[in-house]
Coordinates of N, CA, C and O in Angstrom, one line a residue:
M1 N 45.6 113.0 79.5 CA 46.7 112.3 79.3 C 47.1 111.7 80.7 O 47.4 112.6 81.5
T2 N 47.8 110.5 80.9 CA 48.2 110.2 82.6 C 49.6 110.4 82.3 O 50.2 110.1 83.4
L3 N 50.2 110.6 81.4 CA 51.8 110.5 81.5 C 52.3 111.8 82.1 O 51.9 113.0 81.7
P4 N 53.2 111.7 82.8 CA 54.0 113.1 83.4 C 54.3 114.0 82.2 O 55.1 113.4 81.4
P5 N 54.7 115.2 82.5 CA 55.4 116.0 81.7 C 56.9 115.4 81.3 O 57.5 114.9 82.1
P6 N 57.3 115.5 80.0 CA 58.6 115.1 79.5 C 59.8 116.0 80.5 O 59.7 117.0 80.6
N7 N 61.0 115.0 80.7 CA 62.1 115.7 81.0 C 62.6 116.1 79.7 O 63.1 115.3 79.1
I8 N 62.9 117.3 79.9 CA 63.6 118.0 78.5 C 65.0 117.7 78.4 O 65.5 117.2 77.5
G9 N 65.7 117.4 79.6 CA 67.2 117.2 79.9 C 67.9 118.0 78.7 O 67.6 119.0 78.4
V10 N 69.2 117.7 78.8 CA 70.1 118.3 77.8 C 70.0 118.2 76.3 O 70.1 119.0 75.6
T11 N 69.4 117.1 76.0 CA 69.3 117.1 74.5 C 68.2 118.0 73.9 O 68.7 118.9 73.1
M12 N 67.2 118.5 74.7 CA 66.1 119.2 74.2 C 66.8 120.5 74.4 O 66.4 121.6 73.6
L13 N 67.4 120.9 75.4 CA 67.9 122.3 75.6 C 68.8 122.6 74.5 O 68.9 123.6 73.9
I14 N 69.9 121.7 74.1 CA 70.6 121.9 72.7 C 69.9 121.9 71.7 O 70.4 122.9 70.5
V15 N 68.7 121.5 71.3 CA 67.9 121.5 70.3 C 67.4 123.1 70.0 O 67.6 123.6 69.3
D16 N 66.7 123.4 71.2 CA 66.4 124.8 71.5 C 67.1 125.7 71.3 O 67.1 126.8 70.6
L17 N 68.5 125.5 72.0 CA 69.6 126.3 72.0 C 70.1 126.5 70.4 O 70.3 127.8 70.0
A18 N 70.3 125.6 69.7 CA 70.8 125.6 68.5 C 69.8 126.1 67.5 O 70.1 127.1 66.5
R19 N 68.4 126.2 67.6 CA 67.4 126.8 66.8 C 67.8 128.4 67.0 O 67.5 129.1 66.3
M20 N 67.8 128.8 68.3 CA 67.8 130.4 69.0 C 69.0 130.7 68.4 O 69.0 131.9 67.8
L21 N 70.2 130.1 68.5 CA 71.4 130.5 68.0 C 71.4 130.9 66.4 O 71.8 131.8 66.1
R22 N 70.7 129.8 65.6 CA 70.4 130.3 64.4 C 69.7 131.3 63.9 O 70.1 132.2 63.1
R23 N 68.6 131.6 64.6 CA 67.7 132.7 64.2 C 68.4 134.2 64.7 O 68.4 135.2 63.9
Q24 N 69.1 133.8 65.8 CA 70.2 135.1 66.0 C 71.1 135.5 65.0 O 71.2 136.4 64.8
F25 N 72.0 134.4 64.3 CA 72.5 134.6 63.4 C 72.1 134.9 62.3 O 72.7 136.3 61.8
E26 N 71.0 134.6 61.9 CA 70.4 135.2 60.7 C 69.9 136.6 60.7 O 70.1 137.3 59.9
A27 N 69.4 136.9 61.9 CA 69.2 138.5 62.2 C 70.4 139.4 62.3 O 70.5 140.3 61.9
A28 N 71.6 138.7 63.0 CA 72.8 139.4 62.8 C 73.3 139.3 61.5 O 74.0 140.7 61.3
L29 N 73.4 138.5 60.6 CA 73.4 138.9 59.3 C 73.2 139.7 58.5 O 73.5 140.7 57.9
A30 N 71.8 140.2 58.8 CA 71.0 141.4 58.2 C 71.6 142.5 58.9 O 71.4 143.6 57.9
D31 N 72.2 142.6 59.9 CA 72.7 144.0 60.3 C 73.9 144.3 59.7 O 74.3 145.4 59.8
V32 N 74.8 143.3 59.1 CA 76.3 143.6 58.6 C 76.0 143.8 57.3 O 77.3 144.1 56.7
E33 N 74.9 143.9 56.8 CA 74.8 143.9 55.3 C 75.9 143.5 54.4 O 76.7 144.0 53.6
T34 N 75.5 142.2 54.2 CA 76.7 141.6 53.1 C 76.0 141.7 51.6 O 76.7 141.2 50.7
G35 N 74.7 142.1 51.5 CA 74.4 142.1 50.1 C 73.8 140.5 49.6 O 73.3 140.6 48.4
L36 N 73.9 139.9 50.6 CA 73.6 138.2 50.2 C 72.2 137.9 51.1 O 71.8 138.6 51.9
T37 N 71.6 137.0 50.5 CA 70.3 136.0 51.3 C 71.0 135.4 52.3 O 72.2 135.1 52.5
V38 N 70.3 135.3 53.6 CA 70.6 134.4 54.5 C 71.2 133.1 54.2 O 72.4 132.8 54.4
G39 N 70.5 132.7 53.1 CA 70.9 131.4 52.5 C 72.2 131.3 52.0 O 73.3 130.5 52.0
E40 N 72.6 132.5 51.4 CA 73.8 132.6 50.5 C 75.2 132.8 51.3 O 76.1 132.0 51.4
A41 N 74.5 133.8 52.5 CA 75.6 133.8 53.8 C 76.0 132.7 54.3 O 77.1 132.5 54.8
R42 N 74.9 131.8 54.7 CA 75.4 130.5 55.3 C 76.0 129.7 54.6 O 77.0 128.9 54.9
T43 N 75.9 129.6 53.0 CA 76.6 128.8 52.2 C 77.9 129.1 52.1 O 79.1 128.6 52.2
L44 N 78.1 130.6 52.1 CA 79.5 131.1 52.1 C 80.3 131.0 53.4 O 81.6 130.6 53.3
F45 N 79.5 131.2 54.3 CA 80.2 130.7 55.8 C 80.8 129.0 55.5 O 81.7 128.7 56.1
Y46 N 80.0 128.3 55.2 CA 80.2 126.8 55.3 C 81.2 126.5 54.0 O 82.2 125.7 54.5
V47 N 81.3 127.2 53.1 CA 82.5 127.1 52.2 C 83.9 127.5 53.1 O 84.9 126.6 52.7
W48 N 83.6 128.5 53.8 CA 84.8 129.1 54.6 C 85.1 128.2 55.9 O 86.4 127.6 55.8
R49 N 84.2 127.3 56.4 CA 84.6 126.6 57.3 C 84.8 125.3 56.9 O 86.1 124.5 57.5
M50 N 84.7 124.8 55.9 CA 85.0 123.6 55.1 C 85.4 123.7 53.6 O 84.7 123.4 52.9
P51 N 86.5 124.4 53.5 CA 86.8 124.7 51.9 C 87.4 123.4 51.2 O 88.0 122.4 51.9
G52 N 87.1 123.6 49.8 CA 87.6 122.5 49.0 C 86.6 121.4 49.3 O 87.1 120.2 48.6
Q53 N 85.4 121.4 49.7 CA 84.4 120.2 49.7 C 83.7 120.1 48.6 O 83.5 121.0 48.0
R54 N 83.1 118.8 48.2 CA 82.3 118.5 47.2 C 81.0 119.2 47.7 O 80.6 119.7 49.1
Q55 N 80.0 119.6 46.7 CA 78.8 120.0 47.0 C 77.9 119.3 48.1 O 77.1 119.8 48.6
A56 N 77.8 118.1 47.4 CA 77.1 117.0 48.5 C 77.5 117.2 50.1 O 76.7 117.0 50.9
V57 N 78.9 117.1 50.2 CA 79.1 117.3 51.6 C 78.6 118.6 52.4 O 78.4 118.8 53.4
L58 N 78.8 119.6 51.4 CA 78.4 120.9 52.0 C 76.9 120.9 52.2 O 76.4 121.5 53.4
A59 N 76.0 120.5 51.2 CA 74.6 120.2 51.7 C 74.2 119.5 52.7 O 73.4 119.9 53.4
D60 N 75.2 118.4 52.8 CA 74.8 117.6 54.2 C 75.2 118.4 55.7 O 74.2 118.2 56.3
A61 N 76.2 119.3 55.3 CA 76.7 119.7 56.6 C 75.8 120.7 56.8 O 75.5 121.0 58.2
M62 N 75.1 121.4 55.9 CA 74.3 122.5 56.2 C 72.7 122.5 56.3 O 71.7 122.8 56.7
Y63 N 72.4 120.8 56.3 CA 71.0 120.2 56.1 C 70.4 120.8 55.4 O 69.1 121.0 55.7
V64 N 70.5 121.2 53.8 CA 69.9 121.2 52.9 C 69.8 120.4 51.8 O 70.8 119.7 51.8
E65 N 68.9 120.3 51.0 CA 68.8 119.4 49.9 C 69.9 119.9 48.7 O 70.3 121.2 48.7
P66 N 70.7 119.0 48.2 CA 71.6 119.3 47.3 C 71.1 120.3 46.2 O 71.6 121.3 45.8
M67 N 69.8 120.4 46.0 CA 69.4 121.5 44.7 C 69.3 122.9 45.5 O 69.1 123.8 44.7
T68 N 68.9 122.8 46.7 CA 69.0 124.2 47.3 C 70.2 124.8 47.2 O 70.4 125.8 47.1
L69 N 71.1 123.9 47.6 CA 72.6 124.5 47.9 C 73.0 124.7 46.6 O 73.6 125.9 46.3
V70 N 72.6 124.1 45.3 CA 73.4 124.5 44.0 C 72.7 125.8 43.7 O 73.5 126.5 43.2
G71 N 71.5 126.2 44.0 CA 70.9 127.7 43.9 C 72.0 128.7 44.6 O 72.1 129.8 44.0
Y72 N 72.4 128.6 45.7 CA 73.0 129.2 46.5 C 74.2 129.4 46.0 O 75.2 130.5 45.6
L73 N 75.0 128.2 45.5 CA 76.3 128.3 44.8 C 76.3 128.9 43.5 O 77.3 129.9 43.2
D74 N 75.3 128.7 42.8 CA 75.0 129.4 41.3 C 75.2 131.1 41.5 O 76.0 131.8 41.0
S75 N 74.5 131.6 42.7 CA 74.5 132.9 43.0 C 75.8 133.4 43.4 O 76.3 134.5 43.0
L76 N 76.4 132.6 44.5 CA 77.7 132.9 44.8 C 78.8 132.9 43.7 O 79.6 133.7 43.8
E77 N 78.7 132.1 42.9 CA 79.8 131.9 41.7 C 79.5 133.0 40.7 O 80.8 133.7 40.5
K78 N 78.3 133.5 40.7 CA 78.0 134.4 39.6 C 78.5 135.9 40.1 O 79.1 136.7 39.6
S79 N 78.5 135.9 41.5 CA 78.9 137.2 42.2 C 80.4 137.0 42.1 O 81.0 138.1 43.0
G80 N 81.5 136.1 42.0 CA 82.8 136.1 42.1 C 83.2 135.8 43.3 O 84.2 135.8 43.6
L81 N 82.2 135.2 44.3 CA 82.8 134.7 45.8 C 83.1 133.4 46.0 O 83.9 133.1 46.7
I82 N 82.6 132.7 45.2 CA 83.3 131.1 45.0 C 83.7 130.7 43.5 O 83.3 131.1 42.6
K83 N 84.4 129.5 43.4 CA 84.4 129.0 42.3 C 84.3 127.4 42.6 O 84.6 127.0 43.7
R84 N 83.9 126.9 41.4 CA 83.7 125.3 41.5 C 84.7 124.8 40.5 O 85.0 125.0 39.3
Q85 N 85.2 123.7 40.8 CA 86.4 123.1 40.3 C 86.0 121.4 40.1 O 85.7 121.1 41.3
P86 N 86.3 120.9 39.3 CA 86.3 119.4 39.1 C 87.0 118.8 40.4 O 88.2 119.3 40.2
D87 N 86.5 117.8 40.8 CA 87.3 117.1 41.7 C 88.4 116.0 41.2 O 87.9 115.1 40.2
P88 N 89.6 116.2 41.3 CA 90.2 115.3 40.5 C 90.3 113.6 40.8 O 90.7 113.1 40.1
S89 N 89.4 113.4 42.0 CA 89.4 112.0 42.3 C 87.8 111.6 41.3 O 87.7 110.5 41.3
D90 N 87.2 112.4 41.1 CA 85.7 112.4 40.1 C 85.4 113.3 39.6 O 84.6 114.3 40.1
K91 N 85.6 113.4 38.1 CA 85.3 114.5 37.5 C 83.9 115.1 37.3 O 83.6 116.0 37.1
R92 N 83.2 114.1 37.7 CA 81.7 114.2 37.8 C 81.5 115.2 38.9 O 80.6 116.2 38.8
A93 N 82.1 115.2 40.0 CA 81.8 116.0 41.2 C 82.6 117.3 41.1 O 83.8 117.4 40.4
K94 N 82.0 118.4 41.9 CA 82.5 119.5 41.9 C 83.3 120.1 43.3 O 82.5 119.7 44.3
L95 N 84.2 120.4 43.3 CA 85.0 121.1 44.6 C 84.4 122.5 44.7 O 84.6 123.3 43.6
V96 N 84.3 123.0 45.9 CA 83.8 124.5 46.2 C 84.9 125.1 46.8 O 85.3 124.7 48.1
L97 N 85.3 126.2 46.4 CA 86.4 127.0 46.8 C 86.0 128.5 46.9 O 85.2 129.2 46.0
L98 N 86.6 129.2 48.0 CA 86.4 130.7 47.9 C 87.5 131.4 47.0 O 88.6 130.8 46.6
T99 N 86.7 132.8 46.7 CA 87.9 133.7 45.9 C 88.2 134.5 46.7 O 87.8 134.8 47.9
E100 N 89.1 135.6 46.7 CA 89.6 136.5 47.5 C 88.6 137.6 47.7 O 88.5 138.2 48.7
D101 N 87.5 137.7 46.6 CA 86.5 138.5 46.6 C 85.6 138.3 47.8 O 84.8 139.2 48.4
A102 N 85.7 137.1 48.2 CA 84.7 136.7 49.5 C 85.3 137.5 50.8 O 84.3 137.6 51.7
D103 N 86.5 137.7 50.9 CA 87.0 137.9 52.2 C 86.3 139.1 52.9 O 85.9 138.9 54.2
P104 N 85.8 140.2 52.1 CA 85.2 141.3 53.1 C 83.8 140.8 53.5 O 83.7 141.4 54.9
L105 N 83.1 139.9 53.0 CA 81.8 139.5 53.1 C 82.3 138.5 54.5 O 81.5 138.6 55.4
L106 N 83.2 137.7 54.3 CA 83.6 136.9 55.2 C 83.6 137.7 56.6 O 83.5 137.0 57.7
E107 N 84.5 138.5 56.7 CA 84.8 139.5 57.7 C 83.6 139.8 58.4 O 83.3 140.1 59.5
R108 N 82.5 140.6 57.6 CA 81.4 140.9 58.1 C 80.4 139.7 58.6 O 79.9 139.9 59.8
I109 N 80.5 138.5 58.2 CA 80.0 137.3 58.6 C 80.4 136.8 59.9 O 79.6 136.6 60.8
S110 N 81.7 137.2 59.8 CA 82.5 136.9 61.4 C 81.9 137.8 62.4 O 82.0 137.1 63.4
V111 N 81.7 138.6 62.0 CA 81.4 140.2 62.9 C 80.3 139.5 63.5 O 79.6 139.5 64.7
A112 N 79.3 139.3 62.8 CA 77.7 138.5 63.0 C 78.0 137.6 63.9 O 77.4 137.6 65.1
L113 N 79.0 136.5 63.7 CA 79.0 135.3 64.3 C 79.4 135.7 65.4 O 78.7 135.0 66.9
E114 N 80.4 136.5 65.8 CA 81.0 136.8 67.1 C 80.1 137.6 67.9 O 80.1 137.3 69.1
G115 N 79.2 138.4 67.6 CA 78.3 139.1 68.3 C 77.1 138.0 69.0 O 77.2 138.1 70.3
V116 N 77.0 137.1 68.3 CA 76.1 136.2 68.6 C 76.5 135.1 69.8 O 75.9 134.9 70.7
R117 N 77.8 134.8 69.4 CA 78.3 133.9 70.3 C 78.7 134.7 71.7 O 78.5 134.0 72.5
A118 N 79.1 136.0 71.4 CA 79.4 136.6 73.1 C 78.0 137.0 73.6 O 78.0 136.6 74.9
R119 N 77.0 137.3 73.0 CA 75.9 137.3 73.7 C 75.3 136.0 74.4 O 74.8 135.8 75.5
A120 N 75.5 135.0 73.4 CA 75.1 133.7 74.2 C 75.8 133.1 75.3 O 75.5 132.4 76.5
L121 N 77.3 133.5 75.3 CA 78.1 133.0 76.4 C 78.3 134.2 77.7 O 79.3 134.0 78.0
E122 N 77.5 135.1 77.4 CA 77.9 136.3 78.5 C 78.1 135.7 80.0 O 78.8 135.9 80.5
G123 N 77.1 134.9 80.5 CA 77.4 134.3 81.6 C 78.0 133.0 82.0 O 78.3 132.7 83.0
V124 N 79.0 132.7 80.9 CA 79.9 131.5 81.0 C 81.1 132.1 80.8 O 81.8 132.5 79.7
M125 N 81.9 131.9 82.0 CA 83.3 132.3 82.2 C 84.5 131.5 82.0 O 84.0 130.3 82.8
G126 N 85.5 131.8 81.6 CA 87.0 131.3 81.5 C 86.7 129.6 81.8 O 86.7 129.2 80.4
E127 N 87.2 129.3 82.8 CA 87.2 127.7 82.7 C 85.7 126.9 82.2 O 85.9 126.0 81.6
D128 N 84.9 127.6 82.7 CA 83.2 127.1 82.4 C 83.5 126.8 80.9 O 82.4 125.9 80.0
R129 N 83.6 128.0 80.1 CA 83.6 127.8 78.5 C 84.4 126.8 78.1 O 84.1 125.9 77.2
K130 N 85.4 126.6 78.6 CA 86.2 125.1 78.4 C 85.7 123.9 78.4 O 85.7 123.0 77.6
V131 N 85.1 123.9 79.7 CA 84.4 122.4 80.0 C 83.2 122.3 79.1 O 82.9 121.0 78.6
L132 N 82.5 123.6 78.8 CA 81.4 123.5 78.0 C 81.5 122.9 76.5 O 81.1 122.1 76.1
E133 N 82.8 123.7 75.9 CA 83.0 123.1 74.6 C 83.5 121.7 74.9 O 83.5 120.9 73.8
T134 N 84.4 121.1 76.0 CA 84.8 120.0 75.7 C 83.8 119.0 75.7 O 83.5 118.0 75.2
L135 N 82.7 119.0 76.7 CA 81.3 118.4 76.8 C 80.7 118.3 75.6 O 80.3 117.2 75.2
L136 N 80.4 119.5 75.1 CA 79.7 119.4 73.6 C 80.5 118.6 72.7 O 79.8 117.9 71.6
Q137 N 81.8 119.0 72.4 CA 82.8 117.9 71.4 C 82.5 116.6 72.0 O 82.4 115.8 71.0
N138 N 82.5 116.0 73.2 CA 82.5 114.7 73.6 C 81.0 114.4 73.1 O 80.9 112.9 72.6
M139 N 80.0 114.9 73.1 CA 78.6 114.5 72.9 C 78.6 114.1 71.1 O 78.2 113.3 70.6
K140 N 79.2 115.1 70.6 CA 79.1 115.2 69.1 C 79.9 113.9 68.5 O 79.5 113.3 67.7
E141 N 81.2 113.6 69.4 CA 81.9 112.3 68.8 C 81.4 111.1 69.1 O 81.4 110.4 68.6
S142 N 80.4 111.2 70.3 CA 79.6 110.1 70.5 C 78.6 109.6 69.5 O 78.5 108.6 69.2
L143 N 78.2 110.7 69.1 CA 77.0 110.7 68.1 C 77.6 110.3 66.7 O 77.1 109.6 65.8
L144 N 78.7 110.6 66.4 CA 79.2 110.5 65.3 C 79.8 109.0 65.1 O 79.7 108.2 63.8
L145 N 79.9 108.3 66.4 CA 80.2 106.9 66.5 C 79.0 106.3 65.6 O 79.1 105.0 65.5
L146 N 77.8 106.8 66.0 CA 76.6 106.1 66.0 C 75.9 106.3 64.2 O 75.4 105.3 63.5
S147 N 76.6 107.1 63.6 CA 76.2 107.5 62.3 C 76.7 106.2 61.5 O 78.0 105.9 61.7
P148 N 76.3 105.9 60.2 CA 76.6 104.9 59.4 C 77.9 105.0 58.8 O 78.6 104.0 58.4
N149 N 78.2 106.3 58.3 CA 79.5 106.5 57.7 C 80.5 106.9 58.6 O 81.6 107.3 58.1
G150 N 80.2 107.3 59.7 CA 81.3 107.9 60.8 C 81.7 109.1 60.6 O 82.5 109.6 61.2
K151 N 81.1 109.8 59.8 CA 81.0 111.2 59.4 C 80.1 112.0 59.9 O 78.9 111.8 60.4
G152 N 80.2 113.4 60.3 CA 79.2 114.2 60.8 C 79.4 115.9 60.6 O 80.4 116.1 59.9
K153 N 78.7 116.5 60.9 CA 78.7 117.8 60.8 C 79.9 118.5 61.6 O 79.8 118.6 62.9

């Protein structure tokens, strides 16, 4: 092939970093003993992050198929960690809410997430962290402007 090697640039670095962070988070979840599968723990985290959302919105945010999410939600609901209630604006849709029983598990999930975040940001100090967050938020907002519905994760 005569093409020069590609310039990976910031885009591929972010893609690689996201994959690595997700793997580290999944490994950290196993260490905090939630009693949940990784998928269930991720789902519980997203319900915590985005409370009262429709199931379809959560599936989109998690990059999973709606039917995959339904399985996780069924298990979490059976365990008493979430509840689903009809959306007042569309009775066919369900809103997903946390129960108080989820609090101890969310604390453990938060510990796992904080540990991964701390390791990832070990060499990034003070003002550099703020700049990094601002730059990444700006990139996210730019991409959101390109999406068909103007919404994103």
